Every structure is written in C-alpha cells, then in structure tokens.
PDB file of C-alpha atoms in Angstrom:
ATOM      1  CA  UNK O   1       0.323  44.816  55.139  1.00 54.00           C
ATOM      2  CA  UNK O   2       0.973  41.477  55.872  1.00 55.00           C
ATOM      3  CA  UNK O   3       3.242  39.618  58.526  1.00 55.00           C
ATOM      4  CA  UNK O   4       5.537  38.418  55.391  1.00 53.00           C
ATOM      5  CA  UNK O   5       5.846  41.508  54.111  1.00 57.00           C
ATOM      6  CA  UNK O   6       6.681  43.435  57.038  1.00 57.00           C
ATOM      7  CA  UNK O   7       9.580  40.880  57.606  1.00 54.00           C
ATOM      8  CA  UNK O   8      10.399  41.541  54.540  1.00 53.00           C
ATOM      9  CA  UNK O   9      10.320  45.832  54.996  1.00 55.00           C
ATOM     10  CA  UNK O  10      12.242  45.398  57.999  1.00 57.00           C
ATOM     11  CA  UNK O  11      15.473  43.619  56.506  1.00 52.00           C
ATOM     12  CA  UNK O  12      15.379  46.009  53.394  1.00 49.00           C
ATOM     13  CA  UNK O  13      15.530  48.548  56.257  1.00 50.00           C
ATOM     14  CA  UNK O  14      18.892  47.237  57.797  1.00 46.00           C
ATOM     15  CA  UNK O  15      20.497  46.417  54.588  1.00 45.00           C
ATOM     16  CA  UNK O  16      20.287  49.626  53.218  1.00 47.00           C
ATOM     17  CA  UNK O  17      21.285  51.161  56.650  1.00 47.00           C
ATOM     18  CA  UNK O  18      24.423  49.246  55.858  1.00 45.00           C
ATOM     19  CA  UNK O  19      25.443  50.633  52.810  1.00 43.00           C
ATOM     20  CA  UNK O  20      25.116  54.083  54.271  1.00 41.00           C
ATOM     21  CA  UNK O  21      28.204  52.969  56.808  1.00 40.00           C
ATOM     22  CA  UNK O  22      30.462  52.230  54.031  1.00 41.00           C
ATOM     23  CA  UNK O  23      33.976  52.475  55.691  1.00 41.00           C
ATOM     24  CA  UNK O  24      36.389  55.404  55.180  1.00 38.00           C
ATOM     25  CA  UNK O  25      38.950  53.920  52.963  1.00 41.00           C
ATOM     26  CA  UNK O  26      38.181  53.773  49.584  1.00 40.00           C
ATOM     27  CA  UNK O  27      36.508  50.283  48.462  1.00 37.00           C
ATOM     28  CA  UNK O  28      37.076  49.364  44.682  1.00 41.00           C
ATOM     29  CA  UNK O  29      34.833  46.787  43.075  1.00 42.00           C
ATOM     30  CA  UNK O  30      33.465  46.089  39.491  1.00 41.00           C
ATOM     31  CA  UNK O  31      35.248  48.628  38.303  1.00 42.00           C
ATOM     32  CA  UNK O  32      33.608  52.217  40.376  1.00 41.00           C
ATOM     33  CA  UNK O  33      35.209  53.900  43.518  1.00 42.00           C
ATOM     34  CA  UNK O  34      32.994  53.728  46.885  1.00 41.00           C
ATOM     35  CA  UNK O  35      33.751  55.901  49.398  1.00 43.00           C
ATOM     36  CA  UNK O  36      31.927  57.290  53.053  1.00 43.00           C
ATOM     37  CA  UNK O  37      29.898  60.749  52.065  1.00 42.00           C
ATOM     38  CA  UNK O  38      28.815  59.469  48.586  1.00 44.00           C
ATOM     39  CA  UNK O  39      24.574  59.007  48.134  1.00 45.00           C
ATOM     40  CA  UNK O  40      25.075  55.694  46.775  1.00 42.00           C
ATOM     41  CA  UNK O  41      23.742  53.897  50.112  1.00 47.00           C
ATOM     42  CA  UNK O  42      21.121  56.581  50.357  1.00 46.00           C
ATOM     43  CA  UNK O  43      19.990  56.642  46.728  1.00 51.00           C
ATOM     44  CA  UNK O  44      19.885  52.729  47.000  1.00 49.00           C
ATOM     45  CA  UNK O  45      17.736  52.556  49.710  1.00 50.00           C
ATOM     46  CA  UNK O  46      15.363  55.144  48.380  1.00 57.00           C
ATOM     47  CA  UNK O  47      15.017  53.162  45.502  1.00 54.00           C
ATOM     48  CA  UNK O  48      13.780  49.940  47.783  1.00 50.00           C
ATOM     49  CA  UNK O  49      11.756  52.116  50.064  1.00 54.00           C
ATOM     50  CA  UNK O  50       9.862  53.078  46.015  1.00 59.00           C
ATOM     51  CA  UNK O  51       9.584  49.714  44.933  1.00 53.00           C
ATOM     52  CA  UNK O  52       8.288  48.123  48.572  1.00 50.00           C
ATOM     53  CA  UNK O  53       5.857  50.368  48.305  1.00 57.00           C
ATOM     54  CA  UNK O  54       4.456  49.577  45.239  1.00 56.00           C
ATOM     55  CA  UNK O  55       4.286  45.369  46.410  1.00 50.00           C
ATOM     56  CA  UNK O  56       0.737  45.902  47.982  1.00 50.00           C
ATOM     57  CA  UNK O  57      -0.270  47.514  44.920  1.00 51.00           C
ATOM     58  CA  UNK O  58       0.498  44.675  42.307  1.00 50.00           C
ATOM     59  CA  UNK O  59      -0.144  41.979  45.008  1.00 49.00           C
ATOM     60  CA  UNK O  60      -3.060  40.898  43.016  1.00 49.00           C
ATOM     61  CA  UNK O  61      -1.807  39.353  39.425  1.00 46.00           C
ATOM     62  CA  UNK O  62      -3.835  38.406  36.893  1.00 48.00           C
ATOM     63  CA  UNK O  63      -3.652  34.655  36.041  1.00 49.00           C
ATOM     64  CA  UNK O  64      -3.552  33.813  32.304  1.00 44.00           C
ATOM     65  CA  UNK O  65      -6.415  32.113  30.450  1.00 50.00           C
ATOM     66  CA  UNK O  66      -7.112  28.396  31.507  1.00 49.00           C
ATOM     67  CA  UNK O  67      -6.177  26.386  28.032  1.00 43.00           C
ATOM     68  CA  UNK O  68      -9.622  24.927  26.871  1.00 44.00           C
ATOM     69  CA  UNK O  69      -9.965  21.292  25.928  1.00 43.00           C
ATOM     70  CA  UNK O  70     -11.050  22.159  22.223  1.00 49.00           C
ATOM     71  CA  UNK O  71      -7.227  23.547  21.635  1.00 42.00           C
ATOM     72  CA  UNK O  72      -5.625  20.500  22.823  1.00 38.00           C
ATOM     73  CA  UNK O  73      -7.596  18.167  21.946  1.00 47.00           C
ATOM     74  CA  UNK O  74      -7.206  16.052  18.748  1.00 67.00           C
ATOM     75  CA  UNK O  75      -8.755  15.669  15.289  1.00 75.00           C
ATOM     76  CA  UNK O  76     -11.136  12.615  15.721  1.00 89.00           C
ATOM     77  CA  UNK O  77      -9.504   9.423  14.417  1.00 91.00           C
ATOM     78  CA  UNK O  78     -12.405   7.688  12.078  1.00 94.00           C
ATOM     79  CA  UNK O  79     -12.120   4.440  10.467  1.00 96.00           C
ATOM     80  CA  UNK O  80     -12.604   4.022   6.672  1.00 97.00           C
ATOM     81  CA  UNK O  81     -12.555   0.434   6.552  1.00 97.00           C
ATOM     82  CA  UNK O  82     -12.684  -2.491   8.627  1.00 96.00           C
ATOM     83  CA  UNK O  83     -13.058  -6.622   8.194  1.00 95.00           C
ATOM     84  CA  UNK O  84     -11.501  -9.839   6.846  1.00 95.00           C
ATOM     85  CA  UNK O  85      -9.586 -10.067   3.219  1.00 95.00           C
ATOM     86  CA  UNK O  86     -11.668 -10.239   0.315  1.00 94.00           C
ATOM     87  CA  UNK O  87     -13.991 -13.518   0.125  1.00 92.00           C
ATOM     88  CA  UNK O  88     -12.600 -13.447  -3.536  1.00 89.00           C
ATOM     89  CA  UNK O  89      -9.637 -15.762  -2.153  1.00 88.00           C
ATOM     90  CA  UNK O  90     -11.197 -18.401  -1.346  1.00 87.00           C
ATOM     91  CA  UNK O  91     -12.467 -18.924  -5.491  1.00 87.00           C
ATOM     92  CA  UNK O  92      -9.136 -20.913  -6.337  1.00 85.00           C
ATOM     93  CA  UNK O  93      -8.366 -22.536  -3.509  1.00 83.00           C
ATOM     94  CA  UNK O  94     -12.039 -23.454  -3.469  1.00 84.00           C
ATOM     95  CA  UNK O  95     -11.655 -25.155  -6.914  1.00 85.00           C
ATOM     96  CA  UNK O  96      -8.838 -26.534  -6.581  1.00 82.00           C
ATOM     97  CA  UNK O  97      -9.703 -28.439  -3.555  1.00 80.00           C
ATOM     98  CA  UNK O  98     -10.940 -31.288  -5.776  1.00 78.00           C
ATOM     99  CA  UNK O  99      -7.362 -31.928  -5.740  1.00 79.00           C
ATOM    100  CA  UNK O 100      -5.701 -33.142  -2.225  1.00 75.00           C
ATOM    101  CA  UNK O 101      -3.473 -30.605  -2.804  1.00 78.00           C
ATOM    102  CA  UNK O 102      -5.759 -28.088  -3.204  1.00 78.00           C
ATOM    103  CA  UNK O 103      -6.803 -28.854   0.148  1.00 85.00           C
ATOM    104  CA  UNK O 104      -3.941 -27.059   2.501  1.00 86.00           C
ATOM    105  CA  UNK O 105      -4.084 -23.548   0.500  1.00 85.00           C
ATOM    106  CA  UNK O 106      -7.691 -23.672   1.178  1.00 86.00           C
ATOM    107  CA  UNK O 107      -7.659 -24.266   4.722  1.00 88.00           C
ATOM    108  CA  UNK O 108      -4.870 -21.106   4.998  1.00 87.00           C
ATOM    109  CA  UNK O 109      -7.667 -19.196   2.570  1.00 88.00           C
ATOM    110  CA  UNK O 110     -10.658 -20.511   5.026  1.00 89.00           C
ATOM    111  CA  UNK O 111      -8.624 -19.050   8.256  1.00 89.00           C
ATOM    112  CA  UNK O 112      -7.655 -15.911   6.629  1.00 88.00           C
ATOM    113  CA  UNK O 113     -11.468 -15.225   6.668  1.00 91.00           C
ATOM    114  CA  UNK O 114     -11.755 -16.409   9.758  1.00 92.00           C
ATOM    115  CA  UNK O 115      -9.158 -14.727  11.909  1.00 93.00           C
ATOM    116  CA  UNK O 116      -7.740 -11.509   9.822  1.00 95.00           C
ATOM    117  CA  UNK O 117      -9.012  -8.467  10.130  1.00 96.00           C
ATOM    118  CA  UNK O 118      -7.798  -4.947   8.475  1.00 97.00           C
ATOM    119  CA  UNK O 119      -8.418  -1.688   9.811  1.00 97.00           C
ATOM    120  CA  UNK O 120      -7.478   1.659   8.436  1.00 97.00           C
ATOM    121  CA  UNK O 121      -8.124   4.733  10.152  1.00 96.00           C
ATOM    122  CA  UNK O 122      -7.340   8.398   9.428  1.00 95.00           C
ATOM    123  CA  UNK O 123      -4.262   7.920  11.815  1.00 94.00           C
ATOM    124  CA  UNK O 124      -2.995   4.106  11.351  1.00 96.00           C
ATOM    125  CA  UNK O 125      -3.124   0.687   9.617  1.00 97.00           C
ATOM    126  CA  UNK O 126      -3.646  -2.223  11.779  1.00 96.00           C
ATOM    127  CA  UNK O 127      -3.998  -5.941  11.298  1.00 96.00           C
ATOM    128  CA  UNK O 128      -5.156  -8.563  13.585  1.00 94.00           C
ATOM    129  CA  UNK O 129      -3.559 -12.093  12.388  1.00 91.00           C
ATOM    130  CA  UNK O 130      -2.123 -15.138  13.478  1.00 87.00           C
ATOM    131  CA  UNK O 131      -3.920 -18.527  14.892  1.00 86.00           C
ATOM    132  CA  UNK O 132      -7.492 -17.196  16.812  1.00 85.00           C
ATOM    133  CA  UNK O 133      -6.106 -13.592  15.579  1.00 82.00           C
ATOM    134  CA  UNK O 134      -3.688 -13.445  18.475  1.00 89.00           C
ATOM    135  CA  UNK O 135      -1.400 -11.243  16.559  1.00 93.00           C
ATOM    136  CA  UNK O 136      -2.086  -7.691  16.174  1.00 94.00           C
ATOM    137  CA  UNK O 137       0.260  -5.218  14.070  1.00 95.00           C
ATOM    138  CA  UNK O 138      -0.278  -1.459  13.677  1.00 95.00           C
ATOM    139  CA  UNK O 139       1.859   1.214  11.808  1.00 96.00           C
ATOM    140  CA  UNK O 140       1.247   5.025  11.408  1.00 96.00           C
ATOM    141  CA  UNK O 141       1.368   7.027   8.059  1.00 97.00           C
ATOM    142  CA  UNK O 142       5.042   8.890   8.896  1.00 96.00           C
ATOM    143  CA  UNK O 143       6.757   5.878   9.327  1.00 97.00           C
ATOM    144  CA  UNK O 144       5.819   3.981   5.399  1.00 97.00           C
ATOM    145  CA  UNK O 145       8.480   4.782   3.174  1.00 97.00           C
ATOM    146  CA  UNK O 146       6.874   3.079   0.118  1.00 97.00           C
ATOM    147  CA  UNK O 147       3.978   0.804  -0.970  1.00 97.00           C
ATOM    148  CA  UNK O 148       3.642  -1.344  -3.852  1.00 96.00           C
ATOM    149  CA  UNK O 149       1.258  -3.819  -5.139  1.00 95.00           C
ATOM    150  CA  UNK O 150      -0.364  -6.160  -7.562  1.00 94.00           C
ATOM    151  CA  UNK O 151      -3.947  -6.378  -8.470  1.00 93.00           C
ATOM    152  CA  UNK O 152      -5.790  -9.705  -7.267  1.00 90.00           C
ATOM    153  CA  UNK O 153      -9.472 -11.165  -8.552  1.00 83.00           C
ATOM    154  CA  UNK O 154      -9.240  -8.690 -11.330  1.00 82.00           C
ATOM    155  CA  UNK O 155      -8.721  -5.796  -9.515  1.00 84.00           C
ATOM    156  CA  UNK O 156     -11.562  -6.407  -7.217  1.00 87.00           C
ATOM    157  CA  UNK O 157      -8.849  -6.950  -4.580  1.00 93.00           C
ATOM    158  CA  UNK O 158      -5.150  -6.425  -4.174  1.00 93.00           C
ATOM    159  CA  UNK O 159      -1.945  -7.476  -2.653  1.00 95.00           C
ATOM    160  CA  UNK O 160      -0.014  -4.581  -0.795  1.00 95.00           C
ATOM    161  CA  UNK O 161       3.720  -4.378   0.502  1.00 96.00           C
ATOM    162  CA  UNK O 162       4.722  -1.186   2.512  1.00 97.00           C
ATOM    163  CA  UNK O 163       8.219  -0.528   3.970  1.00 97.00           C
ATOM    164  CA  UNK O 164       8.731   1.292   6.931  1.00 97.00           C
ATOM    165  CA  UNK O 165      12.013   3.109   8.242  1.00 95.00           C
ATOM    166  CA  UNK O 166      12.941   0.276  10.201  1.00 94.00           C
ATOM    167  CA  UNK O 167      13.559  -1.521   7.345  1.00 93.00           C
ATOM    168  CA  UNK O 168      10.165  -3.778   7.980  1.00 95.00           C
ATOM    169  CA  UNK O 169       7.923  -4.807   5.758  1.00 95.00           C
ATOM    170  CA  UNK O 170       4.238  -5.438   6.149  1.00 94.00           C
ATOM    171  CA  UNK O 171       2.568  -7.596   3.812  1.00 94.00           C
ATOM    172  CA  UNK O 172      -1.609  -7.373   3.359  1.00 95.00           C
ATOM    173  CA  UNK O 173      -3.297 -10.001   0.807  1.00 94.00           C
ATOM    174  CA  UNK O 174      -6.582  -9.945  -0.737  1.00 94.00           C
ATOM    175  CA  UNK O 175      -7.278  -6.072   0.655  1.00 96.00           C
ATOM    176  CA  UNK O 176     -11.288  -5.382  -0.127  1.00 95.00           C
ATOM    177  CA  UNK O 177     -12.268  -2.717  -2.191  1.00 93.00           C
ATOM    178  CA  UNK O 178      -8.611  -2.086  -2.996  1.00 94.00           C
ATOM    179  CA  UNK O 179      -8.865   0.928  -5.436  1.00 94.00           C
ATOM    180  CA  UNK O 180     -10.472   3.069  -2.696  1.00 95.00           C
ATOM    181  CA  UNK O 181      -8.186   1.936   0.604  1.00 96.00           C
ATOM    182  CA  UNK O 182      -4.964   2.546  -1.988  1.00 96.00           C
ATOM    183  CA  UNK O 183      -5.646   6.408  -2.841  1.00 95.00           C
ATOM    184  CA  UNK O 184      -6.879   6.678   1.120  1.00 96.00           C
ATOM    185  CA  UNK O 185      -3.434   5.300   1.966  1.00 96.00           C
ATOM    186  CA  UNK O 186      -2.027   7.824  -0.532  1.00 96.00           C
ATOM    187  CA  UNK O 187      -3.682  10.464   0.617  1.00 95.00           C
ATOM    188  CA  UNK O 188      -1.722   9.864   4.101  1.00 95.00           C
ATOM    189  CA  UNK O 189       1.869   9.571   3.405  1.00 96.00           C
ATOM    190  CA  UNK O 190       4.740  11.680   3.005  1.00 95.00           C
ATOM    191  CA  UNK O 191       5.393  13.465  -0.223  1.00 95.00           C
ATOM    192  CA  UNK O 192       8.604  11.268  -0.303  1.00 96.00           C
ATOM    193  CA  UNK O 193       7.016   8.122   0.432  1.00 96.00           C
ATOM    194  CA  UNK O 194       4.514   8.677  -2.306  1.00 95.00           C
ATOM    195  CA  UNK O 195       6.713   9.366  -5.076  1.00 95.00           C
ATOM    196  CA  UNK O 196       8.386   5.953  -3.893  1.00 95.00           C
ATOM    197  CA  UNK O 197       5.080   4.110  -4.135  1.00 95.00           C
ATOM    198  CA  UNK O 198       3.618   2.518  -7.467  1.00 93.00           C
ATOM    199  CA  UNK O 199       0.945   4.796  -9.501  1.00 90.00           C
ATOM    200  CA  UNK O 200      -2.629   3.854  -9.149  1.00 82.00           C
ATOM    201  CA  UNK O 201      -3.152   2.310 -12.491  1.00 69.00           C
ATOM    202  CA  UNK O 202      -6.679   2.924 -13.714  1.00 63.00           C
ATOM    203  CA  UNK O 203      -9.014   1.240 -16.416  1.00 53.00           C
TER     204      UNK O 203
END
C-alpha cells in the first residue's frame, strides 16, 4: 500500500477510535439518541475498516473511450457555385452606351464583373463587393427569414432579396444560373422561411 494511503488508514483509525469514546450523557442530534455502550462507533468503524480495504482493489479504473475525430468532426462544407454576376448585364448598358448616358450604368455593369463575386456553399452565402472587392458579406441559412425575386435576361439570371432576423437585407443582382442556386437556397432554409419566400415559377 502506498505512503498516501497509509496516511490515509491511519486517520480513519483515530476517528473512529473517537466515536467509540462518546461521552456518558446522552448526545441528541438529527433527530437519534447517542449514548456510551451503544455499537454505533464500533459498527462505524467496521464499516471504514470494509471499505479501506477494498481501495487497493479498485485502484485501477478504467478510463472511458477517447472521442474519435470522425464523431466530432463536421459534414464537409462544398461549394455549389462561385464567380461574378451574370455577363448578361452588361447587354443594356452595353447598348445603351451610344448614349452619354448610357455610359455611367455601364461602367457600374463593367465593375460588377470585375470586382463581385458570389459564393454559395452547403453552409453560407457570401459576397465579395465594393471598389477592388474590399467588401465581403456572408450570412448562414438559419438566419434568412425570406427571399424574393424577379427574373432578369429572361430568366437566364435573377435578382434576389433575402431578409435576415436582424431586420437586414441583402440584395444579389444578375445571380448566374439562377433557377438552380434558387431551389439550392431553398433546399437550406427553415420551413418558416420558405413558406415566406416566393414560389419558383417554372416554364
């Protein structure tokens, strides 16, 4: 037996010894009568001198099973599309730039290309925007609360609005193969959020 434990053996020892020299007047407490002569002390301390010798036996506890990385880990997030608005937006402005007027909404149309990018994964929607595509915004499917939109280069493309909880909204223009990202979107949200959302309208 170890040093520890023979500490340990020893104080038991004197403890119990103690409760065998209870004092002769009677000693009330929690509600049963002590007195000097009863085997309380001695049936205590046989009870200790049982369980200390069962320590050496059950020293030696089996540890549980180490948690394997395959439970914890996470479903692989995988992207189902990624790049710039459709090129489809640049056919107006493109025309109309004949026009000085014309000119400004295709410059805007010329950076979109140039700078936005879309990305939508199994776990999130982001978009890189903003002069040089210095601005980067991403949301995750439990916080939309509803997404509408309108059909764009006949319905080649398409214009989407989703509200979040916060009240937010994100706006995405000229969304490439629109059809397809929609019902993956869809697919994603909340019951709740769905039924809030406009119906895929088909051909």
């Amino acid at each position: 037996m170890s040093a520890p434990r023979r500490l340990l053996l020893g104080l038991v020892l004197v403890v119990s010894h103690s409760l065998i020299l209870v004092p002769l007047r009677t000693v009330r407490q929690h509600g049963f009568t002590l007195q000097r002569g009863s085997s309380f002390g001695l049936s205590a301390r046989g009870r200790l001198m049982d369980e200390l010798s069962t320590l050496d036996e059950d020293e030696e506890t089996p540890s549980a099973p180490p948690v394997t990385a395959d439970k914890i880990m996470l479903e692989p997030e995988t992207v189902f599309f990624e790049g710039p608005p459709s090129w489809t937006e640049l056919v107006i402005p493109g025309i109309s730039i004949l026009t000085v007027i014309g000119i400004i909404p295709f410059a805007a149309a010329l950076s979109r290309q140039a700078w936005v990018r879309y990305k939508i994964t199994s776990r999130r929607i982001s978009i890189q925007s903003g002069f040089g595509g210095n601005d980067f915004t991403e949301i995750i499917y439990p916080d939309i609360v509803s997404v509408k939109y309108v059909y764009r280069s006949g319905g080649e493309a398409g214009d989407m609005v989703i509200e979040l909880k916060d009240g937010a909204k994100l706006e995405m223009r000229f969304v490439p193969n629109f059809r397809p990202i929609y019902k993956y979107i869809m697919e994603r949200i909340s019951p709740e959020a769905r039924d809030a959302s406009f119906d895929m309208k088909e051909d």
